Amino acid sequence: FLPIQNIQGDILPLAVSSVGMKKQKERFVFFHINDPTRFKGVLKTYASANITSVATLVSPPSSQPLAFVNVAFSQTGLTTLGVSDNLGDTQFASGQFADASGLGDDINKWETAFKGTNIHGVFLIGSDQDSYLTAYNNDLNELFGSSLSIVYTLNSAARPGAQAGHEHFGFLDGISNPAVIGFNDPLPGQTLALPGIILTGRLGDGTFTRPSWTKDGSFLVFRKLKQLVPEFNKWTIDNAVQNKAGTLTVQEGAEFIGARMIGRWKSGAPLDIVPETDDSTLGADPQRNNKFDFAHLTSNLISDQTYCPFSAHIRKTNPRADLADANTINHAIRAGTPYGPEVSAAEAHANTTQTDRGLAFVEYQSSIANGFRFQQVNWANTANFPPLKSVNAGFDPVIGRGTPRTAVGLDPNDQTKSYTLPDFVVSNGGEYFFSPSISAITGTIAA
Ligand code: N7H
């Protein structure tokens, strides 16, 4: 069992389909520390009273605060605070900007705030109401005063009505996260991860000996990923595919190729179980919506993409039976939320994005190289992954980076056809952070 009163609440999701924090609304406040001594003084008292643990989130609603607050630091943030220990993570030590080209990002598309290493930390505030976010944010501003400067703020929020829980392309998100041994029991088909795959210093966390205060922390990868939704919709219409019977309308064929790009229908139903028609009951059922591994008795795992394309986003980022040995390492907890408004009528009409929207992407792991970076670079951006197939999959059609950006398998009736895709997701940059345990914040970082 894990000391959940000491682990920051956003790191461990309560259930596979929910997120750690009550965060129908979430605000990311990126800051730069001006006065380390004063900052530490405030942080010490603030953290023990206000940084929300996993334990608080599993407590009865009546004892929960109106908003939750988590905090994480970049390498330059820790250095500024006088914490000079080597945390044993190369990417964290250099920061995300140094990694931009390695990830396949175009730095011209990065927000200025993320360029360089000026961001020292981030507060994550989550609530079900904007007014509470603002109240907690005001509280932070008042307490920390000029000991910090806010460099950048991003507000995110669940989409309205029936789209709640769906990201901006329309697909249900937050379905598949690993179950963490000692914290939650796995649902059917769910990956089981040793606690040290997510938490530093726990069983399963590599061989590097980290300073003892880092136990029960996690590396937080933040990325602002802009989504070009009208462009995505137009492309799927222009490239609509047919089912075996040839009975689909263009709109249905557009939904079909969109689902094949992700590996799930918009409801969350996996194509590996329902390859030709969406099934919203299946999509919403946590006992069944993860119970698949891409292998079938009647289908050749090496060559057949009738169920799910090799390049589909969920297959690229979690290959399941595509790897001969069960992958126990390259997992992470995803905890992102959508930002930006709904697509307007004018944008839909022009098939062009006019207002910024996308995913405030958050992923937690004990090693950035094994978690986020492995999924992005070694898998999504690698054309011959999954390995040993009869045809190279090409890149992940959602997040893969490659030139040209090709993907195969999207047409079930012409499975080796290669598509060259425009970008539907554009990285606006981000930063690598460490989200320490609460005792590490009060006892080491703010000491
Ligand atoms: Fe992805 N999307 O709507 O296309 N993702 N993702 N992701 N993603 C998943 O299974 C999406 C991104 C993973 O275990 C679903 O919970 C979008 C990055 C992993 O089966 C949907 C963006 C990385 C999984 C999306 C984006 C990942 C996953 C299905 C960017 C890592 C679990 C819901 C804007 C580098 C796979 C679910 C599994 C699932 C979408 C980014 C990784 C709908 C829009 C950058 C590991």
Coordinates of C-alpha atoms and ligand atoms in Angstrom, one line a residue:
F1 CA 0.0 0.0 0.0
L2 CA 1.2 3.5 -0.9
P3 CA 1.4 6.5 1.5
I4 CA -1.4 8.3 -0.3
Q5 CA -1.5 11.1 2.2
N6 CA 2.0 12.1 1.0
I7 CA 1.5 11.8 -2.8
Q8 CA 0.2 14.7 -4.8
G9 CA -3.4 14.0 -5.9
D10 CA -3.1 14.5 -9.7
I11 CA -0.6 11.7 -10.1
L12 CA -2.8 8.7 -9.3
P13 CA -6.2 8.5 -11.0
L14 CA -9.0 7.3 -8.7
A15 CA -10.6 5.1 -11.3
V16 CA -9.6 4.3 -14.9
S17 CA -12.2 6.5 -16.4
S18 CA -11.9 9.4 -14.0
V19 CA -9.1 11.8 -13.3
G20 CA -7.2 12.3 -10.1
M21 CA -8.5 15.7 -9.3
K22 CA -12.0 17.2 -9.4
K23 CA -11.0 19.2 -12.4
Q24 CA -13.9 19.9 -14.7
K25 CA -12.0 23.2 -14.7
E26 CA -8.3 23.3 -14.4
R27 CA -5.8 26.2 -14.4
F28 CA -2.0 25.8 -15.0
V29 CA -0.1 28.7 -13.4
F30 CA 3.5 28.7 -14.6
F31 CA 5.8 30.8 -12.5
H32 CA 9.4 32.1 -12.2
I33 CA 10.9 32.5 -8.7
N34 CA 12.3 36.0 -8.0
D35 CA 13.0 35.7 -4.3
P36 CA 13.9 32.1 -3.3
T37 CA 14.1 32.7 0.5
R38 CA 10.7 34.4 0.6
F39 CA 9.2 31.8 -1.8
K40 CA 10.4 29.0 0.4
G41 CA 9.0 30.6 3.6
V42 CA 5.5 30.9 2.0
L43 CA 5.7 27.5 0.4
K44 CA 6.4 25.7 3.6
T45 CA 3.2 26.8 5.3
Y46 CA 1.2 26.8 2.1
A47 CA 2.1 23.3 1.1
S48 CA 1.3 21.6 4.4
A49 CA -2.2 23.2 4.4
N50 CA -3.1 23.3 0.8
I51 CA -1.3 20.9 -1.5
T52 CA -3.8 18.2 -2.1
S53 CA -2.9 14.6 -1.7
V54 CA -4.4 11.4 -3.2
A55 CA -5.8 10.7 0.3
T56 CA -7.8 13.9 0.3
L57 CA -9.3 13.0 -3.1
V58 CA -10.5 9.6 -1.9
S59 CA -12.0 11.2 1.2
P60 CA -15.8 11.9 1.5
P61 CA -16.9 15.0 -0.6
S62 CA -17.8 16.9 2.6
S63 CA -14.1 16.9 3.7
Q64 CA -12.8 18.0 0.3
P65 CA -11.6 21.5 -0.4
L66 CA -13.4 23.6 -3.0
A67 CA -10.4 23.5 -5.3
F68 CA -7.3 21.3 -5.3
V69 CA -3.8 22.5 -5.7
N70 CA -0.7 20.6 -6.8
V71 CA 2.8 22.0 -7.5
A72 CA 5.7 20.8 -9.5
F73 CA 9.2 22.2 -10.3
S74 CA 11.5 22.4 -13.3
Q75 CA 15.2 21.7 -13.0
T76 CA 16.0 25.4 -13.0
G77 CA 13.3 25.9 -10.3
L78 CA 15.0 23.4 -8.0
T79 CA 18.4 24.9 -8.7
T80 CA 17.0 28.4 -7.9
L81 CA 15.7 27.0 -4.6
G82 CA 19.1 25.7 -3.8
V83 CA 18.3 22.0 -4.3
S84 CA 21.3 20.8 -6.3
D85 CA 20.8 17.0 -6.1
N86 CA 20.9 15.1 -9.4
L87 CA 17.4 13.6 -9.8
G88 CA 18.7 11.1 -12.3
D89 CA 16.6 12.1 -15.3
T90 CA 18.4 13.5 -18.3
Q91 CA 15.4 15.0 -20.0
F92 CA 14.3 16.7 -16.8
A93 CA 17.8 18.1 -16.1
S94 CA 18.0 19.8 -19.6
G95 CA 14.4 20.9 -19.8
Q96 CA 11.9 20.4 -22.6
F97 CA 13.1 23.2 -24.8
A98 CA 16.4 21.4 -25.3
D99 CA 14.4 18.3 -26.3
A100 CA 12.1 20.1 -28.8
S101 CA 13.8 18.9 -32.0
G102 CA 14.3 15.4 -30.5
L103 CA 10.5 15.3 -30.1
G104 CA 9.9 16.4 -33.6
D105 CA 8.5 19.9 -32.6
D106 CA 8.8 23.0 -34.7
I107 CA 10.1 25.5 -32.2
N108 CA 8.6 28.4 -34.3
K109 CA 5.3 27.1 -33.0
W110 CA 6.3 27.1 -29.4
E111 CA 4.8 29.7 -27.0
T112 CA 7.5 32.2 -26.1
A113 CA 7.0 31.4 -22.4
F114 CA 8.1 27.8 -22.9
K115 CA 11.2 28.7 -24.9
G116 CA 14.3 28.4 -22.7
T117 CA 14.4 27.5 -19.1
N118 CA 12.7 30.5 -17.5
I119 CA 9.8 28.5 -16.0
H120 CA 10.6 27.4 -12.5
G121 CA 7.4 25.6 -11.6
V122 CA 3.7 25.2 -12.1
F123 CA 0.7 25.3 -9.8
L124 CA -2.2 23.0 -11.0
I125 CA -5.5 24.2 -9.6
G126 CA -8.6 22.0 -10.2
S127 CA -12.2 22.5 -9.3
D128 CA -15.7 22.1 -10.6
Q129 CA -16.3 25.9 -10.8
D130 CA -14.4 28.8 -12.3
S131 CA -15.0 31.0 -9.3
Y132 CA -13.2 28.6 -7.0
L133 CA -10.2 28.5 -9.4
T134 CA -10.1 32.3 -9.3
A135 CA -10.4 32.4 -5.6
Y136 CA -7.6 29.9 -5.1
N137 CA -5.5 31.6 -7.7
N138 CA -6.0 35.0 -6.0
D139 CA -5.0 33.4 -2.7
L140 CA -1.7 32.2 -4.3
N141 CA -1.0 35.6 -5.7
E142 CA -1.6 37.3 -2.4
L143 CA 0.5 34.8 -0.4
F144 CA 3.5 34.5 -2.7
G145 CA 3.4 38.2 -3.9
S146 CA 6.5 39.3 -5.7
S147 CA 8.5 36.3 -4.6
L148 CA 7.3 34.9 -7.9
S149 CA 6.2 36.2 -11.3
I150 CA 3.5 34.4 -13.3
V151 CA 5.0 33.7 -16.7
Y152 CA 2.0 31.9 -18.4
T153 CA -1.4 30.7 -17.5
L154 CA -3.5 28.1 -19.3
N155 CA -7.2 27.5 -18.4
S156 CA -8.7 24.2 -19.4
A157 CA -12.1 22.7 -19.0
A158 CA -14.2 19.7 -19.7
R159 CA -16.2 20.2 -22.9
P160 CA -19.9 21.1 -22.5
G161 CA -22.8 18.7 -22.2
A162 CA -22.5 15.2 -23.7
Q163 CA -19.0 16.0 -24.8
A164 CA -17.7 16.1 -21.2
G165 CA -14.8 13.7 -21.0
H166 CA -14.2 13.9 -24.7
E167 CA -11.2 15.7 -26.2
H168 CA -11.7 18.2 -29.0
F169 CA -11.7 15.8 -31.9
G170 CA -14.7 14.3 -30.2
F171 CA -13.2 11.0 -28.7
L172 CA -13.8 9.9 -25.2
D173 CA -10.5 10.2 -23.3
G174 CA -9.1 8.9 -20.0
I175 CA -10.1 5.3 -20.7
S176 CA -6.8 3.5 -20.6
N177 CA -4.4 4.3 -17.8
P178 CA -2.3 1.7 -16.1
A179 CA -3.5 0.4 -12.7
V180 CA -0.8 0.9 -10.1
I181 CA 0.0 -2.1 -7.9
G182 CA -0.8 -1.2 -4.3
F183 CA -3.2 1.6 -5.3
N184 CA -6.0 0.3 -7.5
D185 CA -7.1 -3.1 -8.8
P186 CA -6.9 -3.6 -12.6
L187 CA -10.0 -3.6 -14.7
P188 CA -10.2 -6.3 -17.4
G189 CA -7.5 -5.6 -19.9
Q190 CA -5.9 -2.9 -17.9
T191 CA -2.1 -2.7 -17.8
L192 CA -0.7 -3.5 -14.3
A193 CA 2.3 -1.2 -13.4
L194 CA 4.7 -1.6 -10.5
P195 CA 4.4 1.6 -8.4
G196 CA 7.9 2.6 -9.4
I197 CA 6.9 2.9 -13.1
I198 CA 5.0 6.0 -12.0
L199 CA 6.5 7.0 -8.6
T200 CA 10.2 7.6 -8.1
G201 CA 11.9 5.5 -5.4
R202 CA 9.4 2.8 -5.5
L203 CA 9.7 -0.8 -6.6
G204 CA 10.1 -0.8 -10.4
D205 CA 11.9 2.5 -10.6
G206 CA 15.1 1.8 -12.5
T207 CA 18.6 1.4 -11.1
F208 CA 19.6 5.0 -10.6
T209 CA 19.9 5.8 -6.9
R210 CA 18.0 9.0 -6.4
P211 CA 18.2 11.3 -3.3
S212 CA 15.9 9.8 -0.7
W213 CA 13.6 12.9 -0.6
T214 CA 12.5 12.1 -4.1
K215 CA 10.6 9.0 -3.0
D216 CA 6.9 9.1 -3.9
G217 CA 7.3 11.9 -6.4
S218 CA 6.8 11.7 -10.2
F219 CA 8.0 13.5 -13.3
L220 CA 5.3 15.6 -14.9
V221 CA 5.5 16.1 -18.6
F222 CA 3.4 19.2 -19.6
R223 CA 2.7 19.9 -23.3
K224 CA 0.3 22.5 -24.8
L225 CA -0.9 20.5 -27.8
K226 CA -3.0 22.6 -30.2
Q227 CA -5.7 20.7 -32.1
L228 CA -6.8 21.7 -35.6
V229 CA -10.4 20.3 -35.3
P230 CA -12.1 21.8 -38.4
E231 CA -9.1 20.7 -40.5
F232 CA -9.3 17.2 -39.0
N233 CA -13.0 17.0 -39.8
K234 CA -12.5 18.2 -43.3
W235 CA -9.7 15.7 -43.9
T236 CA -11.8 12.8 -42.7
I237 CA -14.6 13.8 -45.0
D238 CA -12.2 14.1 -48.0
N239 CA -10.7 10.7 -47.2
A240 CA -13.9 8.8 -46.0
V241 CA -13.5 5.0 -46.2
Q242 CA -16.0 2.2 -46.8
N243 CA -17.0 -0.8 -44.8
K244 CA -16.9 -4.3 -46.3
A245 CA -20.5 -4.1 -47.5
G246 CA -20.0 -0.7 -49.1
T247 CA -23.0 0.8 -47.3
L248 CA -21.5 3.9 -45.6
T249 CA -22.5 7.5 -46.4
V250 CA -19.6 10.0 -46.7
Q251 CA -20.3 11.2 -43.2
E252 CA -20.2 7.6 -41.8
G253 CA -17.1 6.9 -43.8
A254 CA -15.5 10.0 -42.3
E255 CA -16.3 8.8 -38.8
F256 CA -14.8 5.4 -39.8
I257 CA -11.4 6.7 -40.9
G258 CA -11.3 9.1 -37.9
A259 CA -11.9 6.1 -35.6
R260 CA -9.2 4.1 -37.4
M261 CA -6.8 6.9 -36.8
I262 CA -7.4 6.7 -33.1
G263 CA -8.2 3.0 -32.7
R264 CA -11.4 3.8 -30.8
W265 CA -14.8 5.2 -31.9
K266 CA -15.8 8.5 -30.5
S267 CA -17.8 6.7 -27.7
G268 CA -14.5 5.0 -26.6
A269 CA -15.5 1.6 -28.1
P270 CA -12.3 -0.1 -29.3
L271 CA -12.1 -1.0 -33.0
D272 CA -10.3 -4.2 -31.9
I273 CA -13.7 -5.4 -30.5
V274 CA -16.1 -3.5 -32.8
P275 CA -14.2 -2.9 -36.1
E276 CA -17.1 -1.6 -38.2
T277 CA -19.7 0.1 -36.0
D278 CA -19.6 2.3 -32.9
D279 CA -21.1 0.8 -29.8
S280 CA -21.7 3.5 -27.1
T281 CA -22.7 1.0 -24.4
L282 CA -19.3 -0.8 -24.9
G283 CA -17.5 2.5 -25.0
A284 CA -18.9 3.5 -21.6
D285 CA -18.3 0.1 -19.9
P286 CA -15.0 0.0 -18.0
Q287 CA -15.4 -3.7 -17.6
R288 CA -15.2 -4.2 -21.4
N289 CA -13.7 -1.1 -23.1
N290 CA -10.1 -2.1 -22.4
K291 CA -10.4 -5.8 -22.8
F292 CA -8.5 -6.4 -26.0
D293 CA -4.9 -6.8 -27.1
F294 CA -5.0 -6.6 -31.0
A295 CA -4.5 -10.4 -31.2
H296 CA -7.3 -12.7 -32.6
L297 CA -7.5 -16.4 -33.4
T298 CA -8.9 -15.6 -36.8
S299 CA -6.7 -12.7 -37.8
N300 CA -3.0 -12.6 -38.6
L301 CA -1.2 -10.3 -36.1
I302 CA 1.6 -9.7 -38.6
S303 CA -0.4 -8.6 -41.6
D304 CA -4.1 -8.1 -40.9
Q305 CA -5.4 -4.6 -40.1
T306 CA -9.1 -5.3 -40.5
Y307 CA -9.8 -4.7 -36.8
C308 CA -7.3 -1.9 -35.9
P309 CA -4.6 -0.2 -38.1
F310 CA -1.0 -0.8 -36.9
S311 CA -0.6 3.0 -36.9
A312 CA -3.7 3.8 -34.8
H313 CA -2.9 6.2 -32.0
I314 CA -3.8 3.8 -29.1
R315 CA -1.8 1.0 -30.8
K316 CA 1.3 3.1 -31.4
T317 CA 1.2 4.4 -27.8
N318 CA 0.3 1.0 -26.1
P319 CA 1.1 -1.9 -28.5
R320 CA -0.2 -4.6 -26.2
A321 CA 0.2 -8.0 -27.9
D322 CA 2.2 -6.5 -30.8
L323 CA 5.3 -6.9 -28.6
A324 CA 6.4 -10.5 -28.0
D325 CA 7.1 -9.8 -24.3
A326 CA 4.6 -7.9 -22.2
N327 CA 5.8 -4.4 -21.9
T328 CA 6.1 -3.5 -18.2
I329 CA 8.1 -0.3 -18.5
N330 CA 6.9 2.2 -21.1
H331 CA 3.8 3.3 -19.3
A332 CA 2.7 6.5 -17.7
I333 CA -0.4 8.1 -16.2
R334 CA -2.2 10.5 -18.5
A335 CA -4.1 13.4 -16.7
G336 CA -4.6 16.1 -19.4
T337 CA -7.6 18.2 -19.9
P338 CA -9.0 20.1 -23.0
Y339 CA -8.5 23.8 -23.4
G340 CA -10.1 26.4 -25.6
P341 CA -13.7 26.9 -26.9
E342 CA -15.9 24.7 -29.0
V343 CA -15.5 25.0 -32.8
S344 CA -17.6 28.0 -34.0
A345 CA -20.0 27.9 -36.9
A346 CA -17.6 30.2 -38.8
E347 CA -14.6 27.9 -38.3
A348 CA -16.6 24.8 -39.3
H349 CA -17.8 26.6 -42.4
A350 CA -14.3 27.7 -43.4
N351 CA -12.7 24.3 -42.4
T352 CA -10.1 26.4 -40.6
T353 CA -9.1 26.9 -37.0
Q354 CA -9.4 30.6 -35.9
T355 CA -9.3 30.2 -32.2
D356 CA -6.8 28.2 -30.2
R357 CA -8.0 24.9 -28.7
G358 CA -6.4 21.6 -27.8
L359 CA -5.1 19.4 -25.1
A360 CA -3.3 20.6 -21.9
F361 CA -1.4 17.3 -22.0
V362 CA -0.1 16.0 -18.7
E363 CA 1.7 12.7 -18.2
Y364 CA 3.3 11.2 -15.0
Q365 CA 6.1 8.7 -14.9
S366 CA 9.3 7.8 -12.9
S367 CA 11.4 8.2 -16.0
I368 CA 10.7 10.7 -18.9
A369 CA 12.8 8.6 -21.2
N370 CA 10.8 5.4 -20.5
G371 CA 7.4 7.0 -20.3
F372 CA 6.3 10.0 -22.4
R373 CA 9.4 10.2 -24.5
F374 CA 9.4 6.5 -25.4
Q375 CA 5.8 6.7 -26.5
Q376 CA 6.3 9.9 -28.5
V377 CA 9.7 9.2 -30.1
N378 CA 10.4 5.5 -30.1
W379 CA 6.8 4.6 -31.0
A380 CA 4.6 7.4 -32.5
N381 CA 7.5 9.0 -34.5
T382 CA 9.0 5.6 -35.6
A383 CA 7.7 4.4 -39.0
N384 CA 8.5 0.7 -38.5
F385 CA 6.8 0.4 -35.1
P386 CA 5.0 -1.9 -34.1
P387 CA 7.9 -4.1 -35.2
L388 CA 7.9 -7.1 -37.6
K389 CA 4.8 -6.4 -39.4
S390 CA 4.2 -7.2 -43.1
V391 CA 4.1 -3.4 -43.8
N392 CA 5.6 -0.4 -42.0
A393 CA 2.9 1.3 -40.0
G394 CA 4.2 4.8 -40.7
F395 CA 3.7 7.5 -38.1
D396 CA 0.9 7.9 -35.5
P397 CA -1.7 9.9 -37.5
V398 CA -2.6 12.0 -34.4
I399 CA 0.7 12.9 -32.7
G400 CA 3.4 11.2 -34.9
R401 CA 6.1 13.4 -36.3
G402 CA 7.9 12.5 -39.5
T403 CA 8.6 13.8 -43.0
P404 CA 6.5 13.2 -44.9
R405 CA 3.9 12.3 -42.2
T406 CA 2.8 9.0 -43.6
A407 CA 0.5 6.4 -42.1
V408 CA -0.8 3.1 -43.5
G409 CA -3.7 0.9 -42.6
L410 CA -6.4 3.6 -42.5
D411 CA -8.4 2.1 -45.3
P412 CA -9.7 -1.4 -44.3
N413 CA -10.2 -2.3 -47.9
D414 CA -6.7 -1.3 -49.1
Q415 CA -4.6 -2.0 -46.0
T416 CA -1.2 -1.1 -47.5
K417 CA -2.3 2.2 -48.9
S418 CA -0.1 5.0 -47.5
Y419 CA -1.6 8.4 -46.6
T420 CA 0.3 11.6 -46.3
L421 CA -1.3 13.5 -43.5
P422 CA -1.2 17.2 -42.6
D423 CA -0.6 18.1 -38.9
F424 CA -3.8 17.9 -36.8
V425 CA -1.9 18.3 -33.5
V426 CA 0.7 21.1 -33.2
S427 CA 3.0 21.3 -30.2
N428 CA 3.1 24.8 -28.7
G429 CA 5.8 23.5 -26.3
G430 CA 5.9 22.7 -22.6
E431 CA 8.2 21.8 -19.8
Y432 CA 9.5 18.8 -17.8
F433 CA 8.7 19.1 -14.1
F434 CA 9.1 17.0 -10.9
S435 CA 6.0 16.7 -8.7
P436 CA 7.5 15.9 -5.3
S437 CA 5.8 14.2 -2.3
I438 CA 4.3 16.7 0.1
S439 CA 6.8 15.9 2.8
A440 CA 9.6 16.6 0.3
I441 CA 8.1 20.0 -0.5
T442 CA 7.9 21.0 3.2
G443 CA 11.0 19.1 4.4
T444 CA 13.5 19.6 1.6
I445 CA 12.4 22.0 -1.1
A446 CA 11.0 24.7 1.2
A447 CA 13.5 24.0 4.0
Ligands
N7H1 FE1 -3.4 10.1 -26.7 N1 -7.0 11.6 -29.3 O1 -8.1 12.0 -29.2 O2 -6.6 11.4 -30.4 N2 -5.3 9.5 -26.8 N3 -3.8 11.9 -27.5 N4 -1.4 10.8 -26.4 N5 -2.9 8.4 -25.7 C1 -5.8 8.3 -26.3 O3 -7.6 5.1 -24.2 C2 -5.1 12.2 -28.1 C3 -0.9 12.0 -26.7 C4 -1.6 8.0 -25.2 O4 -3.5 2.3 -23.3 C5 -7.2 8.2 -26.6 O5 -7.8 6.6 -22.7 C6 -5.0 13.6 -28.5 C7 0.5 12.0 -26.5 C8 -1.7 6.7 -24.6 O6 -4.7 1.9 -25.1 C9 -7.5 9.3 -27.3 C10 -3.7 14.0 -28.2 C11 0.8 10.8 -25.9 C12 -3.0 6.3 -24.6 C13 -6.3 10.1 -27.5 C14 -3.0 13.0 -27.6 C15 -0.4 10.0 -25.9 C16 -3.7 7.4 -25.3 C17 -8.1 7.1 -26.2 C18 -3.1 15.4 -28.5 C19 2.2 10.3 -25.5 C20 -3.6 5.0 -24.1 C21 -8.6 7.2 -24.8 C22 -3.7 16.5 -28.7 C23 3.3 10.7 -26.1 C24 -3.5 3.9 -25.0 C25 -8.0 6.2 -23.8 C26 -3.9 2.6 -24.4 C27 -5.1 7.3 -25.6 C28 -6.2 11.3 -28.2 C29 -1.7 13.0 -27.2 C30 -0.5 8.7 -25.4 C31 -8.9 9.6 -27.8 C32 -6.0 14.4 -29.2 C33 1.4 13.2 -26.7 C34 -0.5 6.0 -23.9

